[in-house]
Amino acid sequence: MKKLSSYYGDTQAPPAPTDDLIVRPDILRATFQVQLLGAFASQEALARLQQESEQLRRKLREATSAEVTLKMTGVLLSAAPMKRLRIPEDDDEARTGVAGTLEFALPTSLDFWARSARMAALGRTLNELSADERKVRGQPAYSFTPPTALVAEPEQHRAELLRRFVSRVQEFSAVASTAEAPLRVVDCTAPGPVIQTPISIESVGLSLLFSYRLDAPH
């Protein structure tokens, strides 16, 4: 039986760049798949998967006492073989499934122990749902990625990240410049989306990737 496991302590966290903005995460996010084994694509199979997905959301909400957002992201459709004579064994490898993302509220007002309790309840429930790995035709099979603590709206911190970037560039150019050769930013590409680096259940690093060049004006 395969179990989900994650460590949420700073001692095993990836090193955060020095220009990151460190904030408290406000959601737990995990991806999932649910498949009907031995079922080819059909309206009945998709209707069953819709019911299973809604039941999954309700079970997780009850287990964690948290608001759960379910976002569907993909579908796996297994077509029936084109044969005149079809035998039962043809259905053994058939499967129709859907994939999605689960997000659980993790209010910043919760202290460390309350946040840890929510993470533990979530992990325990996901393990229970994915524990049965028997291939039973017509029954749903669940799989999950380990939940990660993140920020729901990282773009809300873009202005502060830009301010920090400009401040650091100004500080560096002031130190490296001379009166005869002042340095200025002469080439800078627009940054992409805000990047999140999970650190622990208490902190997430946010950063922007810049490409720029300092030079003395001619």
PDB file of C-alpha atoms in Angstrom:
ATOM      1  CA  MET A   1       0.000   0.000   0.000  1.00  0.00           C
ATOM      2  CA  LYS A   2       1.482   3.295  -1.105  1.00  0.00           C
ATOM      3  CA  LYS A   3       1.081   6.184   1.311  1.00  0.00           C
ATOM      4  CA  LEU A   4       1.420   9.903   0.808  1.00  0.00           C
ATOM      5  CA  SER A   5       4.118  11.500   2.896  1.00  0.00           C
ATOM      6  CA  SER A   6       5.399  15.036   3.169  1.00  0.00           C
ATOM      7  CA  TYR A   7       7.665  16.940   5.524  1.00  0.00           C
ATOM      8  CA  TYR A   8       6.696  20.497   6.379  1.00  0.00           C
ATOM      9  CA  GLY A   9       9.632  21.722   8.448  1.00  0.00           C
ATOM     10  CA  ASP A  10      12.135  24.424   7.572  1.00  0.00           C
ATOM     11  CA  THR A  11      15.153  22.115   8.076  1.00  0.00           C
ATOM     12  CA  GLN A  12      14.350  20.293   4.833  1.00  0.00           C
ATOM     13  CA  ALA A  13      13.101  23.297   2.924  1.00  0.00           C
ATOM     14  CA  PRO A  14      14.708  24.290  -0.367  1.00  0.00           C
ATOM     15  CA  PRO A  15      16.916  27.384  -0.035  1.00  0.00           C
ATOM     16  CA  ALA A  16      14.938  30.521  -0.764  1.00  0.00           C
ATOM     17  CA  PRO A  17      16.591  33.250  -2.859  1.00  0.00           C
ATOM     18  CA  THR A  18      17.547  36.275  -0.815  1.00  0.00           C
ATOM     19  CA  ASP A  19      15.183  38.521  -2.757  1.00  0.00           C
ATOM     20  CA  ASP A  20      12.132  36.347  -1.996  1.00  0.00           C
ATOM     21  CA  LEU A  21       9.200  37.773  -0.120  1.00  0.00           C
ATOM     22  CA  ILE A  22       8.301  35.301   2.637  1.00  0.00           C
ATOM     23  CA  VAL A  23       4.581  35.115   3.457  1.00  0.00           C
ATOM     24  CA  ARG A  24       2.231  32.721   5.245  1.00  0.00           C
ATOM     25  CA  PRO A  25       0.402  30.270   2.963  1.00  0.00           C
ATOM     26  CA  ASP A  26      -3.383  30.448   2.914  1.00  0.00           C
ATOM     27  CA  ILE A  27      -4.324  27.269   1.025  1.00  0.00           C
ATOM     28  CA  LEU A  28      -3.397  23.597   0.826  1.00  0.00           C
ATOM     29  CA  ARG A  29      -3.361  22.294  -2.736  1.00  0.00           C
ATOM     30  CA  ALA A  30      -3.299  18.731  -4.066  1.00  0.00           C
ATOM     31  CA  THR A  31      -4.065  17.171  -7.433  1.00  0.00           C
ATOM     32  CA  PHE A  32      -6.126  14.016  -7.833  1.00  0.00           C
ATOM     33  CA  GLN A  33      -7.361  11.419 -10.293  1.00  0.00           C
ATOM     34  CA  VAL A  34     -10.392   9.185 -10.001  1.00  0.00           C
ATOM     35  CA  GLN A  35     -10.829   6.357 -12.486  1.00  0.00           C
ATOM     36  CA  LEU A  36     -13.523   3.771 -13.089  1.00  0.00           C
ATOM     37  CA  LEU A  37     -11.773   0.479 -13.720  1.00  0.00           C
ATOM     38  CA  GLY A  38     -13.179  -1.729 -16.470  1.00  0.00           C
ATOM     39  CA  ALA A  39     -15.343   1.094 -17.842  1.00  0.00           C
ATOM     40  CA  PHE A  40     -15.182   2.471 -21.356  1.00  0.00           C
ATOM     41  CA  ALA A  41     -16.096   6.074 -22.148  1.00  0.00           C
ATOM     42  CA  SER A  42     -19.819   6.688 -21.961  1.00  0.00           C
ATOM     43  CA  GLN A  43     -22.312   9.200 -20.626  1.00  0.00           C
ATOM     44  CA  GLU A  44     -23.014   6.809 -17.746  1.00  0.00           C
ATOM     45  CA  ALA A  45     -19.326   6.582 -16.815  1.00  0.00           C
ATOM     46  CA  LEU A  46     -18.893  10.365 -16.877  1.00  0.00           C
ATOM     47  CA  ALA A  47     -22.037  10.862 -14.790  1.00  0.00           C
ATOM     48  CA  ARG A  48     -20.648   8.381 -12.241  1.00  0.00           C
ATOM     49  CA  LEU A  49     -17.324  10.210 -12.163  1.00  0.00           C
ATOM     50  CA  GLN A  50     -19.113  13.522 -11.586  1.00  0.00           C
ATOM     51  CA  GLN A  51     -20.893  11.999  -8.600  1.00  0.00           C
ATOM     52  CA  GLU A  52     -17.641  10.537  -7.268  1.00  0.00           C
ATOM     53  CA  SER A  53     -15.907  13.914  -7.550  1.00  0.00           C
ATOM     54  CA  GLU A  54     -18.661  15.680  -5.633  1.00  0.00           C
ATOM     55  CA  GLN A  55     -18.647  12.965  -2.965  1.00  0.00           C
ATOM     56  CA  LEU A  56     -14.882  13.371  -2.689  1.00  0.00           C
ATOM     57  CA  ARG A  57     -15.275  17.095  -2.059  1.00  0.00           C
ATOM     58  CA  ARG A  58     -17.878  16.487   0.649  1.00  0.00           C
ATOM     59  CA  LYS A  59     -15.782  13.806   2.383  1.00  0.00           C
ATOM     60  CA  LEU A  60     -12.743  16.068   2.483  1.00  0.00           C
ATOM     61  CA  ARG A  61     -14.734  19.027   3.756  1.00  0.00           C
ATOM     62  CA  GLU A  62     -16.114  16.917   6.604  1.00  0.00           C
ATOM     63  CA  ALA A  63     -12.691  15.475   7.443  1.00  0.00           C
ATOM     64  CA  THR A  64     -10.832  18.792   7.490  1.00  0.00           C
ATOM     65  CA  SER A  65     -13.600  21.210   8.588  1.00  0.00           C
ATOM     66  CA  ALA A  66     -12.334  23.462   5.791  1.00  0.00           C
ATOM     67  CA  GLU A  67     -13.854  24.915   2.661  1.00  0.00           C
ATOM     68  CA  VAL A  68     -12.791  22.764  -0.304  1.00  0.00           C
ATOM     69  CA  THR A  69     -12.614  24.014  -3.893  1.00  0.00           C
ATOM     70  CA  LEU A  70     -12.592  21.378  -6.624  1.00  0.00           C
ATOM     71  CA  LYS A  71     -11.363  22.330 -10.102  1.00  0.00           C
ATOM     72  CA  MET A  72     -11.564  19.766 -12.892  1.00  0.00           C
ATOM     73  CA  THR A  73      -8.569  19.834 -15.237  1.00  0.00           C
ATOM     74  CA  GLY A  74      -8.605  16.741 -17.445  1.00  0.00           C
ATOM     75  CA  VAL A  75     -10.372  13.593 -18.617  1.00  0.00           C
ATOM     76  CA  LEU A  76      -9.181  10.123 -19.614  1.00  0.00           C
ATOM     77  CA  LEU A  77     -11.466   8.405 -22.103  1.00  0.00           C
ATOM     78  CA  SER A  78     -10.906   4.737 -22.923  1.00  0.00           C
ATOM     79  CA  ALA A  79     -12.546   3.663 -26.174  1.00  0.00           C
ATOM     80  CA  ALA A  80     -13.991   0.190 -26.662  1.00  0.00           C
ATOM     81  CA  PRO A  81     -12.029  -2.039 -29.061  1.00  0.00           C
ATOM     82  CA  MET A  82     -13.415  -2.314 -32.601  1.00  0.00           C
ATOM     83  CA  LYS A  83     -14.134  -6.051 -32.675  1.00  0.00           C
ATOM     84  CA  ARG A  84     -16.980  -8.101 -34.041  1.00  0.00           C
ATOM     85  CA  LEU A  85     -16.566 -10.588 -31.230  1.00  0.00           C
ATOM     86  CA  ARG A  86     -15.983  -8.949 -27.868  1.00  0.00           C
ATOM     87  CA  ILE A  87     -14.942 -10.980 -24.845  1.00  0.00           C
ATOM     88  CA  PRO A  88     -15.097  -9.956 -21.144  1.00  0.00           C
ATOM     89  CA  GLU A  89     -11.298  -9.771 -20.933  1.00  0.00           C
ATOM     90  CA  ASP A  90     -11.408  -6.798 -23.317  1.00  0.00           C
ATOM     91  CA  ASP A  91     -12.786  -4.716 -20.433  1.00  0.00           C
ATOM     92  CA  ASP A  92     -10.050  -5.598 -17.936  1.00  0.00           C
ATOM     93  CA  GLU A  93      -7.704  -2.790 -18.982  1.00  0.00           C
ATOM     94  CA  ALA A  94     -10.438  -0.281 -19.756  1.00  0.00           C
ATOM     95  CA  ARG A  95     -10.642   2.798 -17.594  1.00  0.00           C
ATOM     96  CA  THR A  96     -12.338   6.162 -17.785  1.00  0.00           C
ATOM     97  CA  GLY A  97     -11.248   8.892 -15.409  1.00  0.00           C
ATOM     98  CA  VAL A  98     -11.008  12.556 -14.586  1.00  0.00           C
ATOM     99  CA  ALA A  99      -8.303  14.694 -13.018  1.00  0.00           C
ATOM    100  CA  GLY A 100      -8.536  17.841 -10.965  1.00  0.00           C
ATOM    101  CA  THR A 101      -7.124  20.105  -8.286  1.00  0.00           C
ATOM    102  CA  LEU A 102      -8.268  20.325  -4.683  1.00  0.00           C
ATOM    103  CA  GLU A 103      -7.738  23.500  -2.658  1.00  0.00           C
ATOM    104  CA  PHE A 104      -8.356  23.703   1.077  1.00  0.00           C
ATOM    105  CA  ALA A 105      -8.692  26.958   2.991  1.00  0.00           C
ATOM    106  CA  LEU A 106      -5.804  27.579   5.402  1.00  0.00           C
ATOM    107  CA  PRO A 107      -6.594  30.974   6.966  1.00  0.00           C
ATOM    108  CA  THR A 108      -3.553  32.954   8.065  1.00  0.00           C
ATOM    109  CA  SER A 109      -5.328  33.517  11.385  1.00  0.00           C
ATOM    110  CA  LEU A 110      -4.786  29.849  12.318  1.00  0.00           C
ATOM    111  CA  ASP A 111      -1.791  29.192  14.544  1.00  0.00           C
ATOM    112  CA  PHE A 112       0.834  26.522  13.883  1.00  0.00           C
ATOM    113  CA  TRP A 113      -1.013  23.769  15.762  1.00  0.00           C
ATOM    114  CA  ALA A 114      -4.347  24.395  14.075  1.00  0.00           C
ATOM    115  CA  ARG A 115      -2.677  24.453  10.662  1.00  0.00           C
ATOM    116  CA  SER A 116      -0.798  21.229  11.435  1.00  0.00           C
ATOM    117  CA  ALA A 117      -4.028  19.550  12.579  1.00  0.00           C
ATOM    118  CA  ARG A 118      -5.716  20.472   9.306  1.00  0.00           C
ATOM    119  CA  MET A 119      -2.770  19.118   7.327  1.00  0.00           C
ATOM    120  CA  ALA A 120      -2.793  15.881   9.335  1.00  0.00           C
ATOM    121  CA  ALA A 121      -6.536  15.362   8.846  1.00  0.00           C
ATOM    122  CA  LEU A 122      -6.167  15.946   5.122  1.00  0.00           C
ATOM    123  CA  GLY A 123      -3.226  13.576   4.759  1.00  0.00           C
ATOM    124  CA  ARG A 124      -4.980  10.832   6.724  1.00  0.00           C
ATOM    125  CA  THR A 125      -8.126  11.089   4.599  1.00  0.00           C
ATOM    126  CA  LEU A 126      -6.240  11.068   1.303  1.00  0.00           C
ATOM    127  CA  ASN A 127      -4.333   7.969   2.402  1.00  0.00           C
ATOM    128  CA  GLU A 128      -7.555   6.211   3.337  1.00  0.00           C
ATOM    129  CA  LEU A 129      -9.172   7.026   0.002  1.00  0.00           C
ATOM    130  CA  SER A 130      -6.190   5.849  -2.042  1.00  0.00           C
ATOM    131  CA  ALA A 131      -5.290   2.835   0.136  1.00  0.00           C
ATOM    132  CA  ASP A 132      -7.316   0.197  -1.717  1.00  0.00           C
ATOM    133  CA  GLU A 133      -5.237  -0.643  -4.797  1.00  0.00           C
ATOM    134  CA  ARG A 134      -7.251  -3.709  -5.818  1.00  0.00           C
ATOM    135  CA  LYS A 135      -8.490  -3.613  -9.397  1.00  0.00           C
ATOM    136  CA  VAL A 136     -12.225  -4.085  -9.003  1.00  0.00           C
ATOM    137  CA  ARG A 137     -14.186  -3.615 -12.187  1.00  0.00           C
ATOM    138  CA  GLY A 138     -16.719  -0.805 -11.986  1.00  0.00           C
ATOM    139  CA  GLN A 139     -15.274   0.651  -8.771  1.00  0.00           C
ATOM    140  CA  PRO A 140     -13.548   4.057  -8.514  1.00  0.00           C
ATOM    141  CA  ALA A 141      -9.803   4.189  -7.861  1.00  0.00           C
ATOM    142  CA  TYR A 142      -8.317   7.372  -6.350  1.00  0.00           C
ATOM    143  CA  SER A 143      -4.798   8.758  -6.479  1.00  0.00           C
ATOM    144  CA  PHE A 144      -3.472  12.009  -5.016  1.00  0.00           C
ATOM    145  CA  THR A 145      -0.327  14.090  -4.909  1.00  0.00           C
ATOM    146  CA  PRO A 146       0.906  15.179  -1.445  1.00  0.00           C
ATOM    147  CA  PRO A 147      -0.751  18.474  -0.400  1.00  0.00           C
ATOM    148  CA  THR A 148       1.373  21.604  -0.567  1.00  0.00           C
ATOM    149  CA  ALA A 149       0.947  24.841   1.399  1.00  0.00           C
ATOM    150  CA  LEU A 150       0.740  27.783  -1.032  1.00  0.00           C
ATOM    151  CA  VAL A 151      -0.662  31.277  -1.551  1.00  0.00           C
ATOM    152  CA  ALA A 152      -3.989  31.402  -3.354  1.00  0.00           C
ATOM    153  CA  GLU A 153      -3.379  34.798  -5.017  1.00  0.00           C
ATOM    154  CA  PRO A 154       0.387  35.278  -5.421  1.00  0.00           C
ATOM    155  CA  GLU A 155      -0.083  38.133  -7.907  1.00  0.00           C
ATOM    156  CA  GLN A 156      -1.376  40.324  -5.097  1.00  0.00           C
ATOM    157  CA  HIS A 157       2.255  40.574  -3.926  1.00  0.00           C
ATOM    158  CA  ARG A 158       3.665  41.686  -7.297  1.00  0.00           C
ATOM    159  CA  ALA A 159       3.900  45.362  -6.340  1.00  0.00           C
ATOM    160  CA  GLU A 160       6.000  44.590  -3.248  1.00  0.00           C
ATOM    161  CA  LEU A 161       8.272  42.258  -5.233  1.00  0.00           C
ATOM    162  CA  LEU A 162       8.800  44.950  -7.871  1.00  0.00           C
ATOM    163  CA  ARG A 163       9.571  47.520  -5.188  1.00  0.00           C
ATOM    164  CA  ARG A 164      12.177  45.218  -3.637  1.00  0.00           C
ATOM    165  CA  PHE A 165      13.762  44.529  -7.018  1.00  0.00           C
ATOM    166  CA  VAL A 166      14.063  48.226  -7.865  1.00  0.00           C
ATOM    167  CA  SER A 167      15.498  48.975  -4.427  1.00  0.00           C
ATOM    168  CA  ARG A 168      18.170  46.276  -4.738  1.00  0.00           C
ATOM    169  CA  VAL A 169      19.182  47.355  -8.234  1.00  0.00           C
ATOM    170  CA  GLN A 170      19.488  50.953  -7.067  1.00  0.00           C
ATOM    171  CA  GLU A 171      21.605  49.893  -4.063  1.00  0.00           C
ATOM    172  CA  PHE A 172      23.903  47.756  -6.210  1.00  0.00           C
ATOM    173  CA  SER A 173      24.351  50.390  -8.906  1.00  0.00           C
ATOM    174  CA  ALA A 174      25.102  53.030  -6.256  1.00  0.00           C
ATOM    175  CA  VAL A 175      27.872  50.852  -4.771  1.00  0.00           C
ATOM    176  CA  ALA A 176      29.338  49.795  -8.123  1.00  0.00           C
ATOM    177  CA  SER A 177      29.153  53.210  -9.800  1.00  0.00           C
ATOM    178  CA  THR A 178      31.726  55.968  -9.828  1.00  0.00           C
ATOM    179  CA  ALA A 179      31.244  59.646 -10.491  1.00  0.00           C
ATOM    180  CA  GLU A 180      32.890  59.221 -13.882  1.00  0.00           C
ATOM    181  CA  ALA A 181      30.986  56.056 -14.802  1.00  0.00           C
ATOM    182  CA  PRO A 182      27.544  55.874 -13.179  1.00  0.00           C
ATOM    183  CA  LEU A 183      25.716  52.605 -13.817  1.00  0.00           C
ATOM    184  CA  ARG A 184      22.155  52.446 -15.065  1.00  0.00           C
ATOM    185  CA  VAL A 185      19.782  49.687 -16.098  1.00  0.00           C
ATOM    186  CA  VAL A 186      20.019  49.632 -19.893  1.00  0.00           C
ATOM    187  CA  ASP A 187      18.192  46.389 -20.651  1.00  0.00           C
ATOM    188  CA  CYS A 188      15.470  44.722 -18.580  1.00  0.00           C
ATOM    189  CA  THR A 189      12.911  42.141 -19.627  1.00  0.00           C
ATOM    190  CA  ALA A 190       9.425  42.167 -18.173  1.00  0.00           C
ATOM    191  CA  PRO A 191       9.072  39.586 -15.383  1.00  0.00           C
ATOM    192  CA  GLY A 192       6.744  36.633 -15.744  1.00  0.00           C
ATOM    193  CA  PRO A 193       4.227  35.416 -13.168  1.00  0.00           C
ATOM    194  CA  VAL A 194       5.024  35.371  -9.474  1.00  0.00           C
ATOM    195  CA  ILE A 195       6.859  32.150  -8.600  1.00  0.00           C
ATOM    196  CA  GLN A 196       6.004  30.258  -5.421  1.00  0.00           C
ATOM    197  CA  THR A 197       8.584  28.217  -3.495  1.00  0.00           C
ATOM    198  CA  PRO A 198       6.949  26.104  -0.747  1.00  0.00           C
ATOM    199  CA  ILE A 199       9.055  26.199   2.422  1.00  0.00           C
ATOM    200  CA  SER A 200       6.851  24.930   5.245  1.00  0.00           C
ATOM    201  CA  ILE A 201       3.277  25.002   6.468  1.00  0.00           C
ATOM    202  CA  GLU A 202       4.149  28.415   7.918  1.00  0.00           C
ATOM    203  CA  SER A 203       5.949  30.074   5.003  1.00  0.00           C
ATOM    204  CA  VAL A 204       6.109  30.365   1.216  1.00  0.00           C
ATOM    205  CA  GLY A 205       8.760  32.218  -0.784  1.00  0.00           C
ATOM    206  CA  LEU A 206       7.514  34.489  -3.576  1.00  0.00           C
ATOM    207  CA  SER A 207       9.807  35.816  -6.289  1.00  0.00           C
ATOM    208  CA  LEU A 208       9.943  37.290  -9.786  1.00  0.00           C
ATOM    209  CA  LEU A 209      12.464  36.337 -12.450  1.00  0.00           C
ATOM    210  CA  PHE A 210      14.207  39.342 -13.990  1.00  0.00           C
ATOM    211  CA  SER A 211      16.795  39.598 -16.726  1.00  0.00           C
ATOM    212  CA  TYR A 212      18.588  42.942 -16.731  1.00  0.00           C
ATOM    213  CA  ARG A 213      21.923  44.560 -17.504  1.00  0.00           C
ATOM    214  CA  LEU A 214      23.711  47.473 -15.859  1.00  0.00           C
ATOM    215  CA  ASP A 215      25.983  49.638 -17.952  1.00  0.00           C
ATOM    216  CA  ALA A 216      27.402  53.133 -18.022  1.00  0.00           C
ATOM    217  CA  PRO A 217      25.584  55.392 -20.502  1.00  0.00           C
ATOM    218  CA  HIS A 218      27.743  56.441 -23.469  1.00  0.00           C
TER     219      HIS A 218
END
